[in-house]
Coordinates of C-alpha atoms in Angstrom, one line a residue:
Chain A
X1 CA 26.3 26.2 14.4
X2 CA 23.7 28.7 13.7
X3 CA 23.8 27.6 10.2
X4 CA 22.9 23.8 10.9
X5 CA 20.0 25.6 13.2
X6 CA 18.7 27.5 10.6
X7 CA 18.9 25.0 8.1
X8 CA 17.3 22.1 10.7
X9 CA 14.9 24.7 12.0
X10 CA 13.8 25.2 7.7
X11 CA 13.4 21.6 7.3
X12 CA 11.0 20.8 10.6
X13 CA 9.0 24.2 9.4
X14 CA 8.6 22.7 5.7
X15 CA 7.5 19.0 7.2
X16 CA 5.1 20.8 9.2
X17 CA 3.6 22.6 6.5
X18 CA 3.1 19.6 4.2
X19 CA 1.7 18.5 7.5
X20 CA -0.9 20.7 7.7
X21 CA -1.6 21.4 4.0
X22 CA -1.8 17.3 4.0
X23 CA -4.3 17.6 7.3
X24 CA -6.6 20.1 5.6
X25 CA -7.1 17.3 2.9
X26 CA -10.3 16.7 3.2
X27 CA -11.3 19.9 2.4
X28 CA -9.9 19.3 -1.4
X29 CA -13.6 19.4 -3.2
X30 CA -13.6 22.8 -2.1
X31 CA -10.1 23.8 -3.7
X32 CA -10.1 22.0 -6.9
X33 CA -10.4 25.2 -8.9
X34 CA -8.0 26.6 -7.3
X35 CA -5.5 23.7 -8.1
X36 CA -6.6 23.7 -11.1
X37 CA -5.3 27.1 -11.9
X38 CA -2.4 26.4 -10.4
X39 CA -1.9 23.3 -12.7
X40 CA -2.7 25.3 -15.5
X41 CA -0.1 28.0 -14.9
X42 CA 2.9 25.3 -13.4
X43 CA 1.7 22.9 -15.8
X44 CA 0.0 24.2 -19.3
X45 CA 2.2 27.8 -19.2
X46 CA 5.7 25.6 -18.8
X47 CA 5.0 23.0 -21.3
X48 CA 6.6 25.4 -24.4
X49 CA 9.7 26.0 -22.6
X50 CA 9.7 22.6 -21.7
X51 CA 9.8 21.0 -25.1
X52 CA 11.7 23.7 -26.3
X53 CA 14.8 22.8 -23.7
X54 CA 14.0 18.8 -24.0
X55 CA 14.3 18.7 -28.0
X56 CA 17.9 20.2 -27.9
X57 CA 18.6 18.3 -24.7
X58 CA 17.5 14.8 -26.7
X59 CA 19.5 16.4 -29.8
X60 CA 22.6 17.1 -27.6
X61 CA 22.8 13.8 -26.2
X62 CA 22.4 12.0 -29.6
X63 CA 25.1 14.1 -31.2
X64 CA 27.3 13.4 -28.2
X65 CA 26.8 9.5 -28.5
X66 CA 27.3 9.6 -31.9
X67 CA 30.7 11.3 -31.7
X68 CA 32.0 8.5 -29.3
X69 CA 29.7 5.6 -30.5
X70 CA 31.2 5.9 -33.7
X71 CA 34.7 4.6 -33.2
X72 CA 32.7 1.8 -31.5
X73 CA 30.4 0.4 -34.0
X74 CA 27.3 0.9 -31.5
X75 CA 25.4 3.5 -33.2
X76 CA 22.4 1.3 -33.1
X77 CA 22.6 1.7 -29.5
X78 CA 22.0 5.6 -29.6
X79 CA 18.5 4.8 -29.4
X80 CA 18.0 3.5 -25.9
X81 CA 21.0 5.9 -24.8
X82 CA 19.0 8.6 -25.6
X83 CA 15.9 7.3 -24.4
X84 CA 16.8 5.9 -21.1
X85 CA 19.0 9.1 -20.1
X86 CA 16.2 11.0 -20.8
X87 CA 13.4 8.8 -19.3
X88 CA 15.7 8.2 -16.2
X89 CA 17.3 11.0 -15.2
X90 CA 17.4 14.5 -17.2
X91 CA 13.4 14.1 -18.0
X92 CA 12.7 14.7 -14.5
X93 CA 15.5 16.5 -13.0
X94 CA 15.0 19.2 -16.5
X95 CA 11.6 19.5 -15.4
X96 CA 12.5 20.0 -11.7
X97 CA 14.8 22.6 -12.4
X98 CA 12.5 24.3 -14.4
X99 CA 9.9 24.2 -12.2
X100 CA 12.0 25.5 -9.5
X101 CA 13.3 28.6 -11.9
X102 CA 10.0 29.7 -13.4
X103 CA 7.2 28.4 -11.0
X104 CA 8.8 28.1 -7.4
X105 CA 10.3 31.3 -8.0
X106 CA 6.8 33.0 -8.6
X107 CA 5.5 30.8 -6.1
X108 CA 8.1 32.3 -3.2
X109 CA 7.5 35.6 -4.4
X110 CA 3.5 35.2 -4.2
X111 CA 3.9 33.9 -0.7
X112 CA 6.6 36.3 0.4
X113 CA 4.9 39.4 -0.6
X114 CA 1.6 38.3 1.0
X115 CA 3.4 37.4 4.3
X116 CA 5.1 40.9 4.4
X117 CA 1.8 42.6 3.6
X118 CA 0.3 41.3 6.3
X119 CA -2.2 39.1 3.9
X120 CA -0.9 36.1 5.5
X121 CA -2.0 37.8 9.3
X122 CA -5.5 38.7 7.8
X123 CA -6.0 34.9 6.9
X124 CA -5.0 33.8 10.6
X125 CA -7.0 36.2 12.1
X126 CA -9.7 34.6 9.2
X127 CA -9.4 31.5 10.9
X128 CA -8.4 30.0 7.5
X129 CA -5.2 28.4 7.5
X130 CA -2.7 29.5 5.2
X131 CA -1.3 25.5 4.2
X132 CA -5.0 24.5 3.6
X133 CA -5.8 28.2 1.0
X134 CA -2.6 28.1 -0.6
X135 CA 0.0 25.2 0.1
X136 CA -2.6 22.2 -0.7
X137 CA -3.7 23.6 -4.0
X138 CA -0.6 24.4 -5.4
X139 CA 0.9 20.2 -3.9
X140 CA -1.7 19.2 -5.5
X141 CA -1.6 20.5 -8.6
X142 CA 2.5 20.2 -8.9
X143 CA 1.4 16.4 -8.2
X144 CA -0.7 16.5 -11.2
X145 CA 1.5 18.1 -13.6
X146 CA 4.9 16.7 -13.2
X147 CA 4.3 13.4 -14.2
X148 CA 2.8 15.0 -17.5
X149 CA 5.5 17.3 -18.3
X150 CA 8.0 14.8 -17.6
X151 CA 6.5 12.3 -20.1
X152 CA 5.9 15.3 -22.1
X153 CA 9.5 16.0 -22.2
X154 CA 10.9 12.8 -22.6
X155 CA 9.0 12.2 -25.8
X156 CA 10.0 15.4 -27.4
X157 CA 13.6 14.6 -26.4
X158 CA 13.7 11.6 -28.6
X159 CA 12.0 13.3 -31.1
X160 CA 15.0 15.4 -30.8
X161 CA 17.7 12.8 -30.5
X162 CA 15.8 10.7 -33.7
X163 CA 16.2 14.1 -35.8
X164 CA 19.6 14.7 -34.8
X165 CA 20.5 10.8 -35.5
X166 CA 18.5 11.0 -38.9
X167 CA 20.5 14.6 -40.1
X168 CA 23.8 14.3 -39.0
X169 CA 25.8 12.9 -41.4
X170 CA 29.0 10.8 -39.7
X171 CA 25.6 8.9 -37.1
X172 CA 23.2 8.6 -39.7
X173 CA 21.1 6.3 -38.2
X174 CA 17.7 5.2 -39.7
X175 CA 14.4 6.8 -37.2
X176 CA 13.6 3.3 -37.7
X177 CA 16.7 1.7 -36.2
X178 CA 16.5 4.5 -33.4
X179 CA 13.3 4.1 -31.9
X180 CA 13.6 0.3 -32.2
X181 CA 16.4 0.7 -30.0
X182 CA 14.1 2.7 -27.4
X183 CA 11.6 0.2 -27.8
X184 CA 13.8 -3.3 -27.7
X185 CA 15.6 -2.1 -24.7
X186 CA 14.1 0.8 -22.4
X187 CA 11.8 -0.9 -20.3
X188 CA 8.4 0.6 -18.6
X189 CA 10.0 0.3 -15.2
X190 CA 12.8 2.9 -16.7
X191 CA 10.1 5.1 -16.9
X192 CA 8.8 5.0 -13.8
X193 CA 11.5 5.5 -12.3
X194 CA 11.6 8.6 -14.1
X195 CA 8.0 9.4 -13.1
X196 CA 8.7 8.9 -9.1
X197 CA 11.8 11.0 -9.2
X198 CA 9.8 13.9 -11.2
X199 CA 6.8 13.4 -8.2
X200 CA 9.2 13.8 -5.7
X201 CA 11.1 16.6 -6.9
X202 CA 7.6 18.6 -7.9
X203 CA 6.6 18.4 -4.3
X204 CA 9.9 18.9 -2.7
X205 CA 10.5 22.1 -5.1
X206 CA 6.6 23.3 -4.3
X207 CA 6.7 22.6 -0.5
X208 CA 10.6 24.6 -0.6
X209 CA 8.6 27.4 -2.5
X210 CA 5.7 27.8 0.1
X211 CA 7.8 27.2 2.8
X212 CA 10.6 29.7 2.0
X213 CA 7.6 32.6 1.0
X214 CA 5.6 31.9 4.3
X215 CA 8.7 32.0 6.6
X216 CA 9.8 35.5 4.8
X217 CA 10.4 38.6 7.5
X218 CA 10.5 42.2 7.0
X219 CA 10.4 44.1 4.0
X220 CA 10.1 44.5 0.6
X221 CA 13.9 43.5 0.2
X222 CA 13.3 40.5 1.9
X223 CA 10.8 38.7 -0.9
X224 CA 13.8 39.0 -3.8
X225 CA 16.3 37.4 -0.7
X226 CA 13.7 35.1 -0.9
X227 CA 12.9 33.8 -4.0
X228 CA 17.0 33.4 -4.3
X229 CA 17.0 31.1 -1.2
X230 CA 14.1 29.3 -2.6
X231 CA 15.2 28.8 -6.0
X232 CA 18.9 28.0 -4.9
X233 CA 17.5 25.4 -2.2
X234 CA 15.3 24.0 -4.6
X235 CA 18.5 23.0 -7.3
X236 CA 20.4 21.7 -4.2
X237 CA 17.6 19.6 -3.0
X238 CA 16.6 18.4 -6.9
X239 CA 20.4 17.3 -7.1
X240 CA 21.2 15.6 -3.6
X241 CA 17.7 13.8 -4.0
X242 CA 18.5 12.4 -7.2
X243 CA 21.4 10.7 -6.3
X244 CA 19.4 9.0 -3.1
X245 CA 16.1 8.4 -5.1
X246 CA 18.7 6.9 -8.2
X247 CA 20.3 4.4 -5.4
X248 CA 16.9 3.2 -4.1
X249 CA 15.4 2.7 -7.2
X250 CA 18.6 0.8 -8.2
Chain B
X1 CA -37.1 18.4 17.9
X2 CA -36.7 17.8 13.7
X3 CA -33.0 17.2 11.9
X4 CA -31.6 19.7 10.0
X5 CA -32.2 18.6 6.4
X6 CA -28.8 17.9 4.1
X7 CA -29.0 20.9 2.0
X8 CA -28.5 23.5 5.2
X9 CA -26.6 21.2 7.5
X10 CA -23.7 21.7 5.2
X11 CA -23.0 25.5 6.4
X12 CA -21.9 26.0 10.5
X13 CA -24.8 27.7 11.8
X14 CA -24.4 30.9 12.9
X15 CA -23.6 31.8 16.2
X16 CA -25.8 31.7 18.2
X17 CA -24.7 34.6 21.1
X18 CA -24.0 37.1 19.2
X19 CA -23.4 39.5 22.5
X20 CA -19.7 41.7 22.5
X21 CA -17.0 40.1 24.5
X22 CA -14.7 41.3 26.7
X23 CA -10.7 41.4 26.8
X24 CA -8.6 41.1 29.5
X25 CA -4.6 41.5 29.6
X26 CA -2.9 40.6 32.4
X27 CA 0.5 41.4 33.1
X28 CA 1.3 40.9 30.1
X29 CA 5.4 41.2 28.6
X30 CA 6.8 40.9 25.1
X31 CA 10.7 40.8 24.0
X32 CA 12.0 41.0 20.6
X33 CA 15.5 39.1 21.8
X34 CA 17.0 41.7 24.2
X35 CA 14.3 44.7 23.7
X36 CA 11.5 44.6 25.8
X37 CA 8.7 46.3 24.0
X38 CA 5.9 45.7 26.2
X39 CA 6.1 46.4 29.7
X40 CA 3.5 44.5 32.3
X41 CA 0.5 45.8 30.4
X42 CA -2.5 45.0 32.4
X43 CA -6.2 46.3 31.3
X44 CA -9.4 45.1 30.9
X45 CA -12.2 46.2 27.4
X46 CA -15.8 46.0 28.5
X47 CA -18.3 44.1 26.0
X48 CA -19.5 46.6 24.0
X49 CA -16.9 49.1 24.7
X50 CA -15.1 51.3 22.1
X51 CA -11.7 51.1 23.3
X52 CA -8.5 53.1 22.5
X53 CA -4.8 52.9 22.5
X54 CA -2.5 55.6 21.8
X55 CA 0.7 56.4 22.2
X56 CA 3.7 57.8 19.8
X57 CA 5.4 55.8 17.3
X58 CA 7.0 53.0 18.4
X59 CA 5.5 53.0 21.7
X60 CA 4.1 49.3 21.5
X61 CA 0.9 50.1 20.1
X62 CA 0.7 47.8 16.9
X63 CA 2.7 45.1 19.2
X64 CA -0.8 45.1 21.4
X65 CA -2.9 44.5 19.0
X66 CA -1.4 41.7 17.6
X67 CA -1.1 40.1 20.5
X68 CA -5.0 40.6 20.9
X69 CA -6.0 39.2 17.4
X70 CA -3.5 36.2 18.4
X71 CA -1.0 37.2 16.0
X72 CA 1.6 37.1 18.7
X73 CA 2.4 35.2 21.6
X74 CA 3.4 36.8 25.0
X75 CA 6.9 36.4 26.8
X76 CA 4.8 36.8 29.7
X77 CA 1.2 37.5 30.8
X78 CA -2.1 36.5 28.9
X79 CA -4.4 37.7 27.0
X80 CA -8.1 36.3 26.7
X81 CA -11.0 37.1 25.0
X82 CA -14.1 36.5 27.4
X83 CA -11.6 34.0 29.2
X84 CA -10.4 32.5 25.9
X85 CA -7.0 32.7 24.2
X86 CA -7.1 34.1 21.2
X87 CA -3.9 32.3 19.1
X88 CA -6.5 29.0 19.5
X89 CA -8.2 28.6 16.1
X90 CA -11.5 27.7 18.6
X91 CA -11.6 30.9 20.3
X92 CA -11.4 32.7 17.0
X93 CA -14.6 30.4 15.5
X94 CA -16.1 31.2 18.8
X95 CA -16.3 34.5 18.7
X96 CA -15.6 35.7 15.4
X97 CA -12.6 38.6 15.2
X98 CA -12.0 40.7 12.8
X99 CA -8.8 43.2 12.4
X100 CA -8.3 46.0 10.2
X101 CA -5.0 46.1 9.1
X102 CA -3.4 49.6 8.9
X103 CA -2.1 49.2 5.4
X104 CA -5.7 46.5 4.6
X105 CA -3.9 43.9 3.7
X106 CA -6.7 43.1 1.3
X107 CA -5.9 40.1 -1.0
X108 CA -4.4 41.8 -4.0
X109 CA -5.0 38.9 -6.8
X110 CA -9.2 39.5 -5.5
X111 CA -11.7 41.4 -6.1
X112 CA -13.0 43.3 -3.6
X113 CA -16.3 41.0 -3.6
X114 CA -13.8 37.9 -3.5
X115 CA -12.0 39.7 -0.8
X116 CA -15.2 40.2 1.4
X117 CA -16.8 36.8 0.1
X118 CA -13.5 34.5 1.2
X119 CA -14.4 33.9 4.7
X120 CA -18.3 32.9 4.0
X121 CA -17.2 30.6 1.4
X122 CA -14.2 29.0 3.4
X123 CA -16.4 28.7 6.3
X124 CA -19.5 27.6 5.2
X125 CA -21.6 30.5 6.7
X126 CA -24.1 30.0 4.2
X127 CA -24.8 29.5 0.8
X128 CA -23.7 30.7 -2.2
X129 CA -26.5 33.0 -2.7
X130 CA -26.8 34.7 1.0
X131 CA -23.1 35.1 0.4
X132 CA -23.9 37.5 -2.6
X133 CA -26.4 39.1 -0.7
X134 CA -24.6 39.7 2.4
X135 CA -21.5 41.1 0.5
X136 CA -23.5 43.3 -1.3
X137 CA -25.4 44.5 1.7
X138 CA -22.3 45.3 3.2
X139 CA -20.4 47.1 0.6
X140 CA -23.7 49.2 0.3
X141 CA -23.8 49.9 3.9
X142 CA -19.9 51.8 3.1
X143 CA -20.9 52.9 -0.1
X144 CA -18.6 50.6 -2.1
X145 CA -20.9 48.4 -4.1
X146 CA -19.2 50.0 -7.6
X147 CA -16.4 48.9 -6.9
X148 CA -17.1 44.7 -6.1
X149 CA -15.4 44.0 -9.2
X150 CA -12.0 46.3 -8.8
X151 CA -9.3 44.7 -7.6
X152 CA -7.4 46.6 -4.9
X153 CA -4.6 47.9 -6.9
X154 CA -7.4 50.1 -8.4
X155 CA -8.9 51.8 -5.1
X156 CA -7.8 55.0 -3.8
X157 CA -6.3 54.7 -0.1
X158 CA -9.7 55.8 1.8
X159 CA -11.5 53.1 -0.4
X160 CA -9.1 50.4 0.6
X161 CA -9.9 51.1 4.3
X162 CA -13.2 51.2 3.8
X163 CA -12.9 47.6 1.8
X164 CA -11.1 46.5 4.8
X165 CA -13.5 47.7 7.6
X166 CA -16.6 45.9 5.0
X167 CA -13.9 42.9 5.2
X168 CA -14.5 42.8 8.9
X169 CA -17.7 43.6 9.1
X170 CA -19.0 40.7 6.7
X171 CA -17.7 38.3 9.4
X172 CA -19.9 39.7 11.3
X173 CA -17.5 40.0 14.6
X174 CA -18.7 40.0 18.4
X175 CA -15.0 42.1 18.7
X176 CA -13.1 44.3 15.6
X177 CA -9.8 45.6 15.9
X178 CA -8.3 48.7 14.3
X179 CA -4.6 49.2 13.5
X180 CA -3.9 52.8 12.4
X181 CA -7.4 53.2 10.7
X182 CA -6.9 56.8 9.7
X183 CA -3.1 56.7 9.2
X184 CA -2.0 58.3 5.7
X185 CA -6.3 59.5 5.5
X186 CA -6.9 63.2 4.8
X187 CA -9.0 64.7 7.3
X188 CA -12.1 64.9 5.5
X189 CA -11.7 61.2 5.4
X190 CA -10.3 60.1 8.8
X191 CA -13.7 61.7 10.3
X192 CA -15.7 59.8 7.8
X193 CA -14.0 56.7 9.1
X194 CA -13.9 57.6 13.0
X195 CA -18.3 57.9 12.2
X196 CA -17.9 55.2 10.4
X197 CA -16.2 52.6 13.7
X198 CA -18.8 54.7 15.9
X199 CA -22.0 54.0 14.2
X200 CA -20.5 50.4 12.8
X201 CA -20.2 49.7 17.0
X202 CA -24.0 51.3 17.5
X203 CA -25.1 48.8 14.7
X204 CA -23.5 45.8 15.0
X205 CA -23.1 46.1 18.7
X206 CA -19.7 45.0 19.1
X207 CA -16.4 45.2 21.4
X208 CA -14.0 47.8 19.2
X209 CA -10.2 48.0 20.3
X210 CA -8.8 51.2 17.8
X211 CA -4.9 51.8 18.1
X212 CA -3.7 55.2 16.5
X213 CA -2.4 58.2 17.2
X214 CA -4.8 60.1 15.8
X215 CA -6.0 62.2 19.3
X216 CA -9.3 63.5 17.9
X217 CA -10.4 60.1 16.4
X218 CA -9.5 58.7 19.7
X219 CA -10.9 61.7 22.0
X220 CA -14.0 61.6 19.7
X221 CA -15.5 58.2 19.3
X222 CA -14.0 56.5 22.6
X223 CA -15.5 55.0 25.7
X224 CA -12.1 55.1 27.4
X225 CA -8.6 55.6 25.9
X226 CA -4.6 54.1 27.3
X227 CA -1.7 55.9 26.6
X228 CA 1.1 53.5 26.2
X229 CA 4.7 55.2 26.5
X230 CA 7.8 53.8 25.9
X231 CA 6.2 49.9 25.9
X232 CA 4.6 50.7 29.4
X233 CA 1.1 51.8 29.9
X234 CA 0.9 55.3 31.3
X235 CA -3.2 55.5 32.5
X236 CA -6.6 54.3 30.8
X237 CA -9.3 57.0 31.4
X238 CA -12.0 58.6 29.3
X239 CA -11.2 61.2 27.3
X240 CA -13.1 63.9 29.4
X241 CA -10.7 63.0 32.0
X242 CA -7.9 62.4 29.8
X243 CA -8.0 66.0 28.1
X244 CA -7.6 67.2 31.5
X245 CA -4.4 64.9 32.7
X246 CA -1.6 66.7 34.4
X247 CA 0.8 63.7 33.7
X248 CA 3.2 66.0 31.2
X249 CA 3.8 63.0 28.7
X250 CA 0.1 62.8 28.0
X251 CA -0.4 67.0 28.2
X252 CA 2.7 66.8 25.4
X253 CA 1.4 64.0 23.2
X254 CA -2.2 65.5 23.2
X255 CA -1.0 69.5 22.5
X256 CA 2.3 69.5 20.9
X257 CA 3.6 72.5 20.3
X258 CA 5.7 73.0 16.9
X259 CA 8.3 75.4 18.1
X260 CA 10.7 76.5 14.9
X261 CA 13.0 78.3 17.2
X262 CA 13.3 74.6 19.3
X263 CA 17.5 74.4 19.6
X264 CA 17.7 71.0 17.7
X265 CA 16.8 72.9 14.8
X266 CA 19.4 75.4 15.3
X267 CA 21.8 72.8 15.1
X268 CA 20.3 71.3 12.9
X269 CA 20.9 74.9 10.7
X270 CA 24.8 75.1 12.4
X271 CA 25.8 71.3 11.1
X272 CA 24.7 72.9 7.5
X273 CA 26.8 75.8 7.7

């Protein structure tokens, strides 16, 4: 029972802080530099590791297809396999979990530390709210980004998948024939699709980031407890919401 | 009467009444689930008063002062601030409040001049250029204008509470608070700090509230000083009077004697044996 409480009591504090990061909106003139840093560290500083894991991903699934497509006959069809897994679904939920490893993490460790060092206090007694200095920018900015990386990631996976499709000996399939395939059959509404799902997993992973760093009690101990909850939530969240953002957009 | 033209109407003017306020708790209770840490506190700060709170460690003293920047809310009783709560983000742009944390809590990815110049710039006081001056002005006033461009990481303790005190000051408050500010200080440094709240109140004529246990800071600089014991508060007197209290709590927390022969330490010496 407490359980359900706490984990209730987590989601009304997170809607409430998107609330009031959302409220303070008009104030965004004022904070565009600081989203912009915050774009350029989620966005600009994850776009290596990001291409990096979406080549082999793109290579992986085009090796994988070509084993079974094989005994089929439908290695033309690799193509738009490769393309519209990528475009649909591991694009954005790569980039999501990515996000949630290597910038949420920071994010709830950020937040965490300046809530148990009292930083957090010395803003309220300020007058400036917390959501509008630090929560907006960093929305914002995840807002900004995602859709690029994602994009950004699903080209260089079928880069990777064409490569792989081109190299391999028993697929050998022409880059030619390959991207033909991604271009006769994916269509743009595949990838927006892809590009909602990778909004709404940005924010949701940012807002569990803030939220779970700003809520943080005690000591020292508590910000690595922390960044564990957040990241963990954030991978639970990514993976339940795809299934329900999938069925909608079906 | 003429309209303020576009270029200043963008920054709040300044407040107009810039006099100290006053604080008032009444009856006030707090409980941490089952522990009841504050006990029916009831006491009122005179504008322009410099006002002290002592008591040992873990007597409530910390919890008080949070509850009279805001930070907390009561289980019972009120607090107001010249008849205004203080957790309402009006009260605090009504009469501006500063508190110096005990440990700074300066902003640790700033600069001290970003750390001094956040609440100008977030608040529109004025623009970008009286910002600058007014931080510099006050980081001269405490000696600090070296270091504007260190980050806090790179101060020494003393400078940290003295970046914290400039923090508050730049706000310009009508009432400053004090956690702890000579805690972990040598004492070369805590008196430099107790002139410093003493003439800081003289020039900037404002309501200061200190908490510590430092007894010559708070015998020293204060108009009046409460001795909270065990969560309750024990008397508020000024410290002529209070040197001369015959209530034995307050004779023990103001002259303790360090007595080596005391039997805890014996057995203390027989568990070892």
């Amino acid at each position: 029972m407490n359980r359900i409480h706490a984990v209730l009591d987590s989601f009304g504090s997170a809607v409430t802080l998107a609330w009031r990061a959302f409220a303070s909106l008009p104030s965004a003139p004022r904070i565009l530099k600081r989203t912009a840093e915050h774009g350029y560290y989620g966005g600009y500083t994850t776009l290596p590791i990001v291409t990096i894991l979406s080549f082999f991903i793109g290579a992986v699934l085009a090796l994988q297809a070509g084993i079974t497509m094989r005994n089929f006959g439908a290695k033309d069809l690799i193509g738009i396999l490769v393309g519209a897994s990528m475009a649909r679904e591991l694009g954005p939920v790569m980039v999501a979990i990515l996000l949630a490893g290597r910038v949420g993490s920071a994010v709830t460790a950020e937040l965490a530390s300046m809530k148990v060092y009292q930083e957090i206090d010395a803003l309220e007694t300020m007058n400036i709210p917390p959501p509008r200095l630090l929560v907006l920018p960093r929305l914002l900015a995840v807002l900004v980004v995602m859709p690029v990386l994602t994009i950004a990631g699903n080209i260089v996976g079928w880069f990777g998948g064409a490569i792989v499709c081109h190299s391999v000996s028993f697929i050998s399939v022409s880059p030619e024939a390959y991207f033909n395939s991604i271009t006769r059959y994916l269509e743009m509404q595949d990838i927006l699709d892809g590009l909602i799902k990778a909004e709404i997993f940005g924010f949701v992973v940012m807002l569990i980031a803030c939220n779970t760093g700003l809520r943080t009690r005690g000591g020292p101990r508590e910000i690595g407890f922390a960044v564990t909850k957040s990241v963990v939530t954030s991978l639970i969240a990514i993976l339940v919401l795809d299934y329900f953002i999938t069925k909608a957009l079906a | 009467m003429t309209a303020p033209d576009k270029k200043t109407a963008r920054f709040s003017v300044m407040r107009e009444d810039r006099s100290p306020v006053g604080v008032e708790l009444a009856h006030l209770e707090k409980r941490y689930g089952t522990q009841t840490v504050l006990h029916d506190i009831s006491l009122s700060v005179a504008p322009g008063e410099i006002f002290t709170i002592m008591g040992p460690s873990g007597s409530g003293k910390s919890v008080l002062l949070r509850h009279i920047a805001g930070l907390e809310t009561a289980t019972s009783g009120t607090v107001t601030i010249n008849g205004h709560d203080p957790r309402l983000p009006e009260t605090r742009d009504r009469f501006a409040l500063a508190l110096v944390f005990q440990a700074g809590a300066l902003f640790n990815s700033f600069t001290v001049y970003e750390n001094l110049a956040l609440y100008l710039l977030e608040h529109r006081i004025c623009p970008k250029g009286e910002i600058r001056d007014r931080v510099m002005r006050i980081l001269k006033i405490l000696s600090l204008e070296g270091a504007a461009l260190k980050l806090p990481s790179e101060l020494s303790g003393g400078m940290k509470k003295r970046v914290a005190v400039a923090r508050a000051l730049v706000m310009e408050p009508q009432l400053i608070l004090y956690d702890e500010p000579t805690s972990e200080l040598d004492p070369i440094m805590s008196a430099t700090i107790a002139e410093l709240i003493a003439t800081l109140k003289e020039q900037f004529t404002v309501t200061t509230i200190v908490v510590s246990h430092d007894r010559d800071l708070a015998l020293t600089i204060s108009d009046r000083v409460a001795v909270l014991h065990q969560g309750r508060l024990r008397t508020v007197e000024p410290p002529a009077a209070l040197r001369q209290s015959a209530d034995p709590v307050i004779r023990d927390f103001l002259n303790p004697q360090i007595d080596l022969r005391n039997p805890r330490f014996k057995k203390l010496e027989a568990s070892y044996e």
